[in-house]
PDB file of C-alpha atoms in Angstrom:
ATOM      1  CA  UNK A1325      49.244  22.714  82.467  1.00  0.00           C
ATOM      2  CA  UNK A1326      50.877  19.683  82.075  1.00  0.00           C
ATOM      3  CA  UNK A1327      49.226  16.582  80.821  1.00  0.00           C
ATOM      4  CA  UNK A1328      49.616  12.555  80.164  1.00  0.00           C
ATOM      5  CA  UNK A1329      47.822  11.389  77.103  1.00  0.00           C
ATOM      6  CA  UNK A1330      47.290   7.553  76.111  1.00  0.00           C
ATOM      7  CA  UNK A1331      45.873   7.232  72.761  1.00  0.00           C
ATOM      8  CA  UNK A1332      45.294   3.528  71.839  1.00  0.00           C
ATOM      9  CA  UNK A1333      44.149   2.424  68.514  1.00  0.00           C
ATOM     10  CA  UNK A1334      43.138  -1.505  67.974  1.00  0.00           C
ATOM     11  CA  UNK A1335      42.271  -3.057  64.310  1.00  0.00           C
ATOM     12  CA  UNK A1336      41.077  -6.570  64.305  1.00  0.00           C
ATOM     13  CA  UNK A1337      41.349  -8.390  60.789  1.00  0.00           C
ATOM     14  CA  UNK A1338      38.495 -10.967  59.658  1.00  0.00           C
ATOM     15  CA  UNK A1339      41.172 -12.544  57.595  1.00  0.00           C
ATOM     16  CA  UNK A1340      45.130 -12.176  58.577  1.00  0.00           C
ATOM     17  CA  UNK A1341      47.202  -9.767  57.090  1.00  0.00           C
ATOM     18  CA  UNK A1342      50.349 -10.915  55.675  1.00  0.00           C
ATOM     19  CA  UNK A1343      51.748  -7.335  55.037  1.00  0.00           C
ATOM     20  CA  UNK A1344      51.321  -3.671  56.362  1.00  0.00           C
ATOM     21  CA  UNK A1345      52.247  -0.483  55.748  1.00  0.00           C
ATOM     22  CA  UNK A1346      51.439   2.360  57.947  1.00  0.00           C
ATOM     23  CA  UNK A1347      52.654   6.060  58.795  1.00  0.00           C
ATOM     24  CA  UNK A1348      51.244   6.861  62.099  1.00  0.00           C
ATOM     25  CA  UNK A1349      51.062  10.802  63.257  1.00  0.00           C
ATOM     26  CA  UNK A1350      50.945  10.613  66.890  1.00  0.00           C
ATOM     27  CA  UNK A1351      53.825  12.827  68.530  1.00  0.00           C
ATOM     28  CA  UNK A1352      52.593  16.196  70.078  1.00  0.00           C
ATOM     29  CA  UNK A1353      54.483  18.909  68.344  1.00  0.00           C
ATOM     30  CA  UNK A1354      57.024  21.032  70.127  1.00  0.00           C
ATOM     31  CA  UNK A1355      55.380  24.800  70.003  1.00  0.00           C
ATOM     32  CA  UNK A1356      55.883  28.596  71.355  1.00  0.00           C
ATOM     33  CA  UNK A1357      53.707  27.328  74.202  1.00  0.00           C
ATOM     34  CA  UNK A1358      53.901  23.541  74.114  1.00  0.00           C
ATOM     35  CA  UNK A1359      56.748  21.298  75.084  1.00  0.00           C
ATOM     36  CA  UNK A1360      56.473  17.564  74.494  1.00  0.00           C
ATOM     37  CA  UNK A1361      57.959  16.384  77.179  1.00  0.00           C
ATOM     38  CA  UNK A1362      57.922  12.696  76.341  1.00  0.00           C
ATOM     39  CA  UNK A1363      56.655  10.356  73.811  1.00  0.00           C
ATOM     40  CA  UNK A1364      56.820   6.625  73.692  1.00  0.00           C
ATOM     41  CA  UNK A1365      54.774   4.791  70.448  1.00  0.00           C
ATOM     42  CA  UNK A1366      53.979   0.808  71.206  1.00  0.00           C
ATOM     43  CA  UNK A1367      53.116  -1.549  68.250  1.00  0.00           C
ATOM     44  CA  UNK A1368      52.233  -5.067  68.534  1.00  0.00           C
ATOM     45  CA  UNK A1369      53.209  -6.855  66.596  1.00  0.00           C
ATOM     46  CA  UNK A1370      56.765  -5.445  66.454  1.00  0.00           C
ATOM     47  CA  UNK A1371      57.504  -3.887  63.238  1.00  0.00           C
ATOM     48  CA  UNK A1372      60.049  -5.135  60.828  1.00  0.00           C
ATOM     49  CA  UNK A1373      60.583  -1.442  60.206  1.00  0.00           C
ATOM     50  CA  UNK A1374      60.457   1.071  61.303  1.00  0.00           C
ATOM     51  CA  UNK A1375      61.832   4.824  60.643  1.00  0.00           C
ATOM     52  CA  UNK A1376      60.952   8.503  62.328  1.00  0.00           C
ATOM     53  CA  UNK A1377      60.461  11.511  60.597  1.00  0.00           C
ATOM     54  CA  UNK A1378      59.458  15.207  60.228  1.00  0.00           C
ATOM     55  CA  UNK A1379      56.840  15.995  57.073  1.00  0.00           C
ATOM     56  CA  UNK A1380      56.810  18.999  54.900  1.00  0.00           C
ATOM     57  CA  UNK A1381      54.395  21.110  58.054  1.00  0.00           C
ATOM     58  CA  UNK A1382      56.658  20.129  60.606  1.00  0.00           C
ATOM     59  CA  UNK A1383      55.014  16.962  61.919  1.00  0.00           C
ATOM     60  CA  UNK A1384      56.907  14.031  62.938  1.00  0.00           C
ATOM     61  CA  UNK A1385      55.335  10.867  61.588  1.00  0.00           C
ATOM     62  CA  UNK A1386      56.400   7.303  61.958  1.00  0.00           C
ATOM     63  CA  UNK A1387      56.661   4.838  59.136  1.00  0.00           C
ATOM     64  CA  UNK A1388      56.079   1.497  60.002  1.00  0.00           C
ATOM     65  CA  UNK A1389      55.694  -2.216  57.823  1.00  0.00           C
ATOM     66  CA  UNK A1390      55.072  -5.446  59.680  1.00  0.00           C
ATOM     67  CA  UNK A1391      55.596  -8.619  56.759  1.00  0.00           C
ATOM     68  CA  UNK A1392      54.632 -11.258  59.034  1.00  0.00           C
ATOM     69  CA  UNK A1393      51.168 -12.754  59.162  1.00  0.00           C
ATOM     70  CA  UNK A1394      48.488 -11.283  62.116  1.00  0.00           C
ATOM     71  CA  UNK A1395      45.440 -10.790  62.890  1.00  0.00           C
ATOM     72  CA  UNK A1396      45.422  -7.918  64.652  1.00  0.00           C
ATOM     73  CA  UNK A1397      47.515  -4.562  65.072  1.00  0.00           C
ATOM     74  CA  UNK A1398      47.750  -2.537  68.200  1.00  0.00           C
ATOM     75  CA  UNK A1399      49.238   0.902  68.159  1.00  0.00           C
ATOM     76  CA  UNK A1400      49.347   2.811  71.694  1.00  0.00           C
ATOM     77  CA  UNK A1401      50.880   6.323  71.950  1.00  0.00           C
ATOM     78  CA  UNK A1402      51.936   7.768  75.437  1.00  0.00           C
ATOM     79  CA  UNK A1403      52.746  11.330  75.692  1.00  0.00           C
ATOM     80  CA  UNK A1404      53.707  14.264  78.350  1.00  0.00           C
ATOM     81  CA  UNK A1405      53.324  17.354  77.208  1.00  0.00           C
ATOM     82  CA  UNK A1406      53.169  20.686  78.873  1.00  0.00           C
ATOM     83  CA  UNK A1407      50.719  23.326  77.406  1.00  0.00           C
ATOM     84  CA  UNK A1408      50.095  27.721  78.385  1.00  0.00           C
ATOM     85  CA  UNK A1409      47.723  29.387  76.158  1.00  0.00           C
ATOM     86  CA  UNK A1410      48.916  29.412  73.061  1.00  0.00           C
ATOM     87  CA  UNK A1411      46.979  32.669  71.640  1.00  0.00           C
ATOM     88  CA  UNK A1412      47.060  35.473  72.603  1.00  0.00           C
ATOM     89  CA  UNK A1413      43.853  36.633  71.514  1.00  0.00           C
ATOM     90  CA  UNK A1414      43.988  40.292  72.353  1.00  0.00           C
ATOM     91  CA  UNK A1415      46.412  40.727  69.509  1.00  0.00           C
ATOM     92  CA  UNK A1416      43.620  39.511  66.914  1.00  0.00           C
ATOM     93  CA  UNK A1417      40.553  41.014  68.670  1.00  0.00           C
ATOM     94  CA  UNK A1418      42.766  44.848  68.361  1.00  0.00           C
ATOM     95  CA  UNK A1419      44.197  44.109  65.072  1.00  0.00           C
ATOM     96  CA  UNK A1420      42.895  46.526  62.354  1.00  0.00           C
ATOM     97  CA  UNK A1421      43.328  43.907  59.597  1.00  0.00           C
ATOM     98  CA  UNK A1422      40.019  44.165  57.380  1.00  0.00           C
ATOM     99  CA  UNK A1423      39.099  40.412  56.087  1.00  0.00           C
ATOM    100  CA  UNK A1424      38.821  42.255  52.813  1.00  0.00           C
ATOM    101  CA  UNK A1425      43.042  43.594  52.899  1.00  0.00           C
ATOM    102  CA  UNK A1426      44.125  43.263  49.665  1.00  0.00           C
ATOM    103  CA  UNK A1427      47.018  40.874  51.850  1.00  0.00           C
ATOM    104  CA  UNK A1428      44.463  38.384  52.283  1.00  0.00           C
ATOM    105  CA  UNK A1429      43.220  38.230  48.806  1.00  0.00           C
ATOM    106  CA  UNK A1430      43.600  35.267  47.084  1.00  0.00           C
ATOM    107  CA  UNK A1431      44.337  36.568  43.376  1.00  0.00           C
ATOM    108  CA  UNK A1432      47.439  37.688  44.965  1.00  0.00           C
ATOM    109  CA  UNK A1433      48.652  34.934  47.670  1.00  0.00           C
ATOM    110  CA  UNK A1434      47.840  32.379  44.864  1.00  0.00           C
ATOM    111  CA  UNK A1435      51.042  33.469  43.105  1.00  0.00           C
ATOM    112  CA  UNK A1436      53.104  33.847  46.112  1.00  0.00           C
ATOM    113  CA  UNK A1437      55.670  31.054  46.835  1.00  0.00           C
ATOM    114  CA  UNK A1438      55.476  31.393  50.437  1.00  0.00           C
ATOM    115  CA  UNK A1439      53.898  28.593  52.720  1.00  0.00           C
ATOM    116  CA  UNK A1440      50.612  30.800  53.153  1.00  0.00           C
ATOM    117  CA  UNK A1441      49.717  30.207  49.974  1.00  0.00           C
ATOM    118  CA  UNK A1442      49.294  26.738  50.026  1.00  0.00           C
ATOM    119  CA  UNK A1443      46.241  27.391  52.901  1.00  0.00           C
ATOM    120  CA  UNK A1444      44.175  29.210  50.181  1.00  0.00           C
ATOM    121  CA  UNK A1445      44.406  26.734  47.572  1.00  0.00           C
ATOM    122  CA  UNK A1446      41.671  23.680  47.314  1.00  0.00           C
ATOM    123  CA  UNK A1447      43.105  20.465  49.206  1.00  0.00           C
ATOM    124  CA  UNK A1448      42.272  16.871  49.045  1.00  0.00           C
ATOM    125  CA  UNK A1449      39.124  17.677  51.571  1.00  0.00           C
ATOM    126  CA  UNK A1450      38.591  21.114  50.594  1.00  0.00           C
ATOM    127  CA  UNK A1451      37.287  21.760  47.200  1.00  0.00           C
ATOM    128  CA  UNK A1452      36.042  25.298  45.724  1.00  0.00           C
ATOM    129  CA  UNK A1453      32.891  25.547  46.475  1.00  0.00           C
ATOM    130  CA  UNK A1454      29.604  27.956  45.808  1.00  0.00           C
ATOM    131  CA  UNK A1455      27.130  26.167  48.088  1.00  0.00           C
ATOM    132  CA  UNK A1456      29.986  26.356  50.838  1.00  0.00           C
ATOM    133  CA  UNK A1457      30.824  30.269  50.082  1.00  0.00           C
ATOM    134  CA  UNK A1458      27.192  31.256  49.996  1.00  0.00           C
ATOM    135  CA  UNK A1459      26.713  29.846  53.516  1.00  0.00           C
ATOM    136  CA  UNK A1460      29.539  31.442  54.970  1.00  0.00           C
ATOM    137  CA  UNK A1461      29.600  34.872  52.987  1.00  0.00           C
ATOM    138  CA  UNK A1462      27.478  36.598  55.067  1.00  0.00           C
ATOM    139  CA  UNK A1463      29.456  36.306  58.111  1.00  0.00           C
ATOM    140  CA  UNK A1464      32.253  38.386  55.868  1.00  0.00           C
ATOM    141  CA  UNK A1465      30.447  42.057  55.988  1.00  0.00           C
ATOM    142  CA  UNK A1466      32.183  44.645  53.647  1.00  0.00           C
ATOM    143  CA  UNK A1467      34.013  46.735  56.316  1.00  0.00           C
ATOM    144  CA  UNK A1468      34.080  43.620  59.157  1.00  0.00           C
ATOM    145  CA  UNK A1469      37.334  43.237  61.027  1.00  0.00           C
ATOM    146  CA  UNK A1470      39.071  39.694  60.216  1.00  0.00           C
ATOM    147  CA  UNK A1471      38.402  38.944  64.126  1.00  0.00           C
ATOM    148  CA  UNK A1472      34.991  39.595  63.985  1.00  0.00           C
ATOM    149  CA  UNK A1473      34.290  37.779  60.682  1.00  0.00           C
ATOM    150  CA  UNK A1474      35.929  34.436  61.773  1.00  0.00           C
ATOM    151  CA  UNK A1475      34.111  34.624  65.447  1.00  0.00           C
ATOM    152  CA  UNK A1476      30.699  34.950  63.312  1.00  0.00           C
ATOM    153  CA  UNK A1477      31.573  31.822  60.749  1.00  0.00           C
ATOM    154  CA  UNK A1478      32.799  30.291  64.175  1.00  0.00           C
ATOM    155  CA  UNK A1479      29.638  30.567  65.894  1.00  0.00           C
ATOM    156  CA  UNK A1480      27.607  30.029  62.821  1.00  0.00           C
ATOM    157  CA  UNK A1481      29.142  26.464  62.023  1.00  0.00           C
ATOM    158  CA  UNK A1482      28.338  25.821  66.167  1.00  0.00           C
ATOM    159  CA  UNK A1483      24.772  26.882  65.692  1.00  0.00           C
ATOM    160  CA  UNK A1484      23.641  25.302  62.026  1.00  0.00           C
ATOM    161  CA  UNK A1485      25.628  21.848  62.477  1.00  0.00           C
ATOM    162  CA  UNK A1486      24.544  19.015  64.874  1.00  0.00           C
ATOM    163  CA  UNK A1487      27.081  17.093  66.522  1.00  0.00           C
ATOM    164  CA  UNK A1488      26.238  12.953  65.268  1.00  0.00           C
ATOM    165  CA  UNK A1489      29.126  10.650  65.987  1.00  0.00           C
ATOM    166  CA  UNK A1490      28.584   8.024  63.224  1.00  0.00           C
ATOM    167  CA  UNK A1491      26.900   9.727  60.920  1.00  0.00           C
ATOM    168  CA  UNK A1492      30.135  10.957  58.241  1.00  0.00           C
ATOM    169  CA  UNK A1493      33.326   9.491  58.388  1.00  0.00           C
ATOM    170  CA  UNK A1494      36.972  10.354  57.330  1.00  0.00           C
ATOM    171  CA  UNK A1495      35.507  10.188  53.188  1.00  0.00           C
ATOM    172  CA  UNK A1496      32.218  12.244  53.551  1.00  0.00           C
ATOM    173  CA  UNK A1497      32.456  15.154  51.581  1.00  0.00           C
ATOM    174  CA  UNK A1498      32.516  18.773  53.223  1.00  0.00           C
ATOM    175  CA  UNK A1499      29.382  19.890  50.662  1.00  0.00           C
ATOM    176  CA  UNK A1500      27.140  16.657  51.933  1.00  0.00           C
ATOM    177  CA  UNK A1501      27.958  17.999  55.441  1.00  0.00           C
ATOM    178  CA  UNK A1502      26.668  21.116  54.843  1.00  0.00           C
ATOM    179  CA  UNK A1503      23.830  19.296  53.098  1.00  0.00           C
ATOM    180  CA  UNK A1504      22.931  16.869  56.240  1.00  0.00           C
ATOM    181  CA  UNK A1505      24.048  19.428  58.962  1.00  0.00           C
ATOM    182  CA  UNK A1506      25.499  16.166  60.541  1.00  0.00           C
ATOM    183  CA  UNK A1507      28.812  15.866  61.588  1.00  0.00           C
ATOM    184  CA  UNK A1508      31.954  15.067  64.226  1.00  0.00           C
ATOM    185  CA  UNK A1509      35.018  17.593  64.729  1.00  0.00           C
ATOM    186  CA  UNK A1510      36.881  17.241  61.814  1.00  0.00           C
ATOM    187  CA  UNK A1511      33.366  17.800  59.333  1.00  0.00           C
ATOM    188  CA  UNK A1512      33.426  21.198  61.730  1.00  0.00           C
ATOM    189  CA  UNK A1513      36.904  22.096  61.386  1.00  0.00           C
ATOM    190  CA  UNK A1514      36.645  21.055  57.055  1.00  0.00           C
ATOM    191  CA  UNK A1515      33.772  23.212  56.673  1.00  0.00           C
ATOM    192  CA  UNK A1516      34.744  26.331  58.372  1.00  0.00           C
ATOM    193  CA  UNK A1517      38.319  26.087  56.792  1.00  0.00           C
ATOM    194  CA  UNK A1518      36.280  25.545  53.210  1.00  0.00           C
ATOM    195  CA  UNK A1519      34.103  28.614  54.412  1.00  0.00           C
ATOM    196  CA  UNK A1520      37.554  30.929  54.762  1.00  0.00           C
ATOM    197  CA  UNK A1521      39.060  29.860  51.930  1.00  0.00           C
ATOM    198  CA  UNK A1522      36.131  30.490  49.356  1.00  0.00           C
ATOM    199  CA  UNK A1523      36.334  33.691  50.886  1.00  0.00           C
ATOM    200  CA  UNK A1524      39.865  34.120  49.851  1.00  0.00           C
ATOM    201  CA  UNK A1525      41.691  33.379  52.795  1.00  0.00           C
ATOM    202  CA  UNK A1526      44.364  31.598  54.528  1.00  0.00           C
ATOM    203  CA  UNK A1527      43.415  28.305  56.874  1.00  0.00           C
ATOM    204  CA  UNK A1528      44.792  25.207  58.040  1.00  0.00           C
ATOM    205  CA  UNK A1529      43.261  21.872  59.447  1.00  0.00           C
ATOM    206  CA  UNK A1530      44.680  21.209  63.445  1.00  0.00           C
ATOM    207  CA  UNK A1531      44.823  17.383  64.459  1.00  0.00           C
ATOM    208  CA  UNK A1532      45.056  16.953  68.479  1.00  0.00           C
ATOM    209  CA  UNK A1533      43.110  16.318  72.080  1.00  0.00           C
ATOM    210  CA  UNK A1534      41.265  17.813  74.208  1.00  0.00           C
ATOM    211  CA  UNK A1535      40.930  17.104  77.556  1.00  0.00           C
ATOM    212  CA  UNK A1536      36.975  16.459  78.391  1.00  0.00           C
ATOM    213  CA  UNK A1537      35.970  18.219  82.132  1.00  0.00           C
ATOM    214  CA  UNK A1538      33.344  15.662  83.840  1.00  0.00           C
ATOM    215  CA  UNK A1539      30.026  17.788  85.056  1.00  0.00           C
ATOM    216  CA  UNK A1540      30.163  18.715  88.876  1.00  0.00           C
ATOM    217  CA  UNK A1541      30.277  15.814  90.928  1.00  0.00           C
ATOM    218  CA  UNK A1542      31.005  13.052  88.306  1.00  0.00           C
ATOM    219  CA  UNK A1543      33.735  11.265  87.646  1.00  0.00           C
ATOM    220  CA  UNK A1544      35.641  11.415  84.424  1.00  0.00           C
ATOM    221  CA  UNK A1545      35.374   8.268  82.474  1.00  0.00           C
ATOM    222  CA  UNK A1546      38.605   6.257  81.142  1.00  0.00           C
ATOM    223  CA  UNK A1547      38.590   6.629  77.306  1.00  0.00           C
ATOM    224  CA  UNK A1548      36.411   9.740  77.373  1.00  0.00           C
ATOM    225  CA  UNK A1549      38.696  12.309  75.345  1.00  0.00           C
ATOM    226  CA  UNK A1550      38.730  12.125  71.875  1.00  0.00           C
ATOM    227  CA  UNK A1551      41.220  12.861  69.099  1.00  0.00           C
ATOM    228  CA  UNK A1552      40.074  16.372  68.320  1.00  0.00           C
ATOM    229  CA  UNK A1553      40.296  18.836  65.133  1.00  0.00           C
ATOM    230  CA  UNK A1554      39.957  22.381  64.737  1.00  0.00           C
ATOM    231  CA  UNK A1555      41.209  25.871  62.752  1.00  0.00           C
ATOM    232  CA  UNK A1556      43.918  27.903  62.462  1.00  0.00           C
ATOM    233  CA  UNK A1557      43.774  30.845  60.304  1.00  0.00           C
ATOM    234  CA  UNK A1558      46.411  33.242  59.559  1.00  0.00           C
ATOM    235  CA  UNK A1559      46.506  36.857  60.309  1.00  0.00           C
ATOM    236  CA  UNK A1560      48.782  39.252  58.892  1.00  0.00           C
ATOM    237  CA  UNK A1561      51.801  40.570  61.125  1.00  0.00           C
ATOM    238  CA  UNK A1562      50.454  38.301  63.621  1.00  0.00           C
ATOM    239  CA  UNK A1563      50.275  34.564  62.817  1.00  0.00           C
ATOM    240  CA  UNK A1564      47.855  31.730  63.304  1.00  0.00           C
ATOM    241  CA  UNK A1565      45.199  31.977  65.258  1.00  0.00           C
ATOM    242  CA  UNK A1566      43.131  29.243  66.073  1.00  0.00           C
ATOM    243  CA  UNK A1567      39.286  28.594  66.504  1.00  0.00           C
ATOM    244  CA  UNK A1568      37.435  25.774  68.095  1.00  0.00           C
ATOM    245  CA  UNK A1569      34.290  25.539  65.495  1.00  0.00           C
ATOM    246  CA  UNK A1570      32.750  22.102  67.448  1.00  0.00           C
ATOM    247  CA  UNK A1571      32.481  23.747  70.747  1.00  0.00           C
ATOM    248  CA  UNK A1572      32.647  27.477  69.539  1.00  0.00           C
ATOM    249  CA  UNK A1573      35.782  28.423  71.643  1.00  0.00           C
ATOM    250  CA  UNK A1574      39.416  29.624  70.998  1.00  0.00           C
ATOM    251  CA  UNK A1575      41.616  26.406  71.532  1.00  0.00           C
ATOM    252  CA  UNK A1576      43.080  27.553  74.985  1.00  0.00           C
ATOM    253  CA  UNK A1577      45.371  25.073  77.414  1.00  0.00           C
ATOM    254  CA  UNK A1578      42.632  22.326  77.369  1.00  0.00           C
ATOM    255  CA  UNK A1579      43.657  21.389  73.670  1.00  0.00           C
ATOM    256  CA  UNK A1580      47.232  19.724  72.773  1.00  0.00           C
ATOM    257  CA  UNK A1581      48.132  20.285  69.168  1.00  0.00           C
ATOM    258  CA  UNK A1582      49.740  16.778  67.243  1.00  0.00           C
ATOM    259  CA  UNK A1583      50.158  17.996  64.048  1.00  0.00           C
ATOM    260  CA  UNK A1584      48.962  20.881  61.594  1.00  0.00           C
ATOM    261  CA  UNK A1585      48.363  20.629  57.818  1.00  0.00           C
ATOM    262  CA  UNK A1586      45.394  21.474  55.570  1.00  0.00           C
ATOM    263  CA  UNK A1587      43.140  19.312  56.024  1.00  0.00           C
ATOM    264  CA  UNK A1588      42.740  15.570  57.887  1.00  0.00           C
ATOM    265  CA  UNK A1589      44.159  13.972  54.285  1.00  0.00           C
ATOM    266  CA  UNK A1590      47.737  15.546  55.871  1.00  0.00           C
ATOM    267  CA  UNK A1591      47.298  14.778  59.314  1.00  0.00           C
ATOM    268  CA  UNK A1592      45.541  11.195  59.822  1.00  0.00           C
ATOM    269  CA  UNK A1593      46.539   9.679  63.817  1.00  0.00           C
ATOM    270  CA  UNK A1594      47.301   6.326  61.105  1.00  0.00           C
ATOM    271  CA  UNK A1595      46.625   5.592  57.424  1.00  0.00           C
ATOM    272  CA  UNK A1596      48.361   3.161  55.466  1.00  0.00           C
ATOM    273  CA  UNK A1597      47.519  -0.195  53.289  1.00  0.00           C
ATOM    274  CA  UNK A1598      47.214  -3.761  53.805  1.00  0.00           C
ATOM    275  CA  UNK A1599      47.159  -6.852  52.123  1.00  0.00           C
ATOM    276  CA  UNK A1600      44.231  -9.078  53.067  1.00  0.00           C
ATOM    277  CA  UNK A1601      40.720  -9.887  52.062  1.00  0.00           C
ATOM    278  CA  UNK A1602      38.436  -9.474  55.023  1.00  0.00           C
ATOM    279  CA  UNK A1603      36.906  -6.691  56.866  1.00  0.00           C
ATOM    280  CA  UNK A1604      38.189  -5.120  60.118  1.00  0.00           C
ATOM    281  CA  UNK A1605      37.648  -3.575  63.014  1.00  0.00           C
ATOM    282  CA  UNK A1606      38.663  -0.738  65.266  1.00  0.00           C
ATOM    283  CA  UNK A1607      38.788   0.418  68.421  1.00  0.00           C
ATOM    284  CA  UNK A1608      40.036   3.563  69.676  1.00  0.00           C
ATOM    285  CA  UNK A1609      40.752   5.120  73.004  1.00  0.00           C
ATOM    286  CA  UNK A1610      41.704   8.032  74.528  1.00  0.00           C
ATOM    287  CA  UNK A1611      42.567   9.544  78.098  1.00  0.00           C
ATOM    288  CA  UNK A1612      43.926  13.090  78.671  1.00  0.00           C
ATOM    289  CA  UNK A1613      44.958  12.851  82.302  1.00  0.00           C
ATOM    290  CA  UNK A1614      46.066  16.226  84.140  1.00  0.00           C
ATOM    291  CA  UNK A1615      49.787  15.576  85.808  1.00  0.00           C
ATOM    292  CA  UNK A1616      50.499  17.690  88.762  1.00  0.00           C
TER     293      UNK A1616
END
């Protein structure tokens, strides 16, 4: 499947900016099963710098600063990619890997200098957590197949959380999520990696899109796909697999991955500082357009 994807972000400053400082995280990655074909980042106004380059996960971010004076910034990202189905899911659903393998456990992989380890540790959105274990421990049954037990926390998220747009945003705490039951995709994906990893195991936060299919006999609206986040967790002798805990799906060729890390702190679509007084504004919009 091959898509075009225009993701436009628009801040509007009360009071003008006289300098700004952002890294923006907008280039599709280059995967087993997805090629970015093409990617073209527009910023008005024209940065006085700018500079390319690839993070610690593999991510290529952009570093931008703009010194002179505006009152707005506009940052559109244009993309081709071409996507198959990046799991194979047969390979988890037959594996014999018991969530409890001493592999998995995290007294041992918290010692280990590989880049697993780093997935069971807290992050800067993931803390330890009883409240957050004790929801999703019972989904983890003694003799339960890793498959199985990640399906069950999957569909558990998808069935005890309510979908609110507006209600948290990129601050709220995974605990007051799991408090309110109110959330958007990334309070989804936060809490069900937080789930696995008080359970002692491996999972990573998935920044992307996904393409939104109009119902039968409507047409699809422009700006109706949304920057999207969901799971990866890592089985042993297989790899990541990933899980979909908004709509309770594996990610299949309707989702195009941007970046990985462990949670949104790594993986923001644009954070950065600047230096003004005033509130702001913003606007974002995004199309995921099938090319054929």
């Amino acid at each position: 499947m091959r898509y075009h994807i225009r993701h436009s972000t628009e801040y509007t400053y009360q009071d003008r900016v006289s300098t700004a400082h952002n890294r923006l995280c907008l280039v599709p990655l280059n995967l087993p099963k997805q090629k970015c074909i093409s990617s073209d980042v527009k910023i008005s106004p024209t940065p006085d710098e700018l500079i390319y380059r690839t993070d610690f996960f593999g991510n290529t971010l952009l570093f931008i600063s703009i010194y002179q004076e505006h009152s707005h910034l506009e940052v559109i990202s244009e993309s081709v990619v071409d996507i198959e189905n990046r799991i194979n899911p047969d390979k988890a659903t037959h594996s014999a890997t018991r969530w409890t393998d001493g592999e998995l456990n995290v007294g041992n992989r918290a010692n280990d200098h590989s880049e697993i380890a780093q997935y069971i540790l807290p992050s800067y959105h993931i803390p330890y957590s009883e409240a957050i274990k004790n929801f999703a421990q019972d989904c983890f049954l003694q003799n339960a197949s890793l498959w199985s037990s990640c399906l069950a926390l999957m569909q558990k998220i998808f069935n005890s959380i309510e979908f609110k747009p507006g209600f948290t945003t990129v601050n709220t705490p995974v605990e007051e999520v799991l408090k309110s039951r109110k959330g958007v995709c990334q309070d989804f994906a936060h809490l069900m990696i937080a789930g696995l990893r008080n359970m002692g195991l491996p999972a990573g936060y998935v920044s992307g899109y996904i393409e939104t299919v109009p119902p039968p006999g409507k047409e699809k609206l422009v700006g109706s796909d949304a920057s999207h986040a969901w799971v990866a967790v890592h089985f042993p002798h297989i790899g990541w697999v990933e899980f979909d805990p908004t709509n309770n799906l594996l990610p299949s060729s309707h989702h195009t991955v941007v970046a990985f890390g462990r949670d949104y702190f790594d993986v923001a679509p644009i954070k950065g500082i600047i230096f003004s007084s005033g509130k702001q504004n913003i606007s974002v919009k995004v199309d995921v357009n099938r090319v054929n």
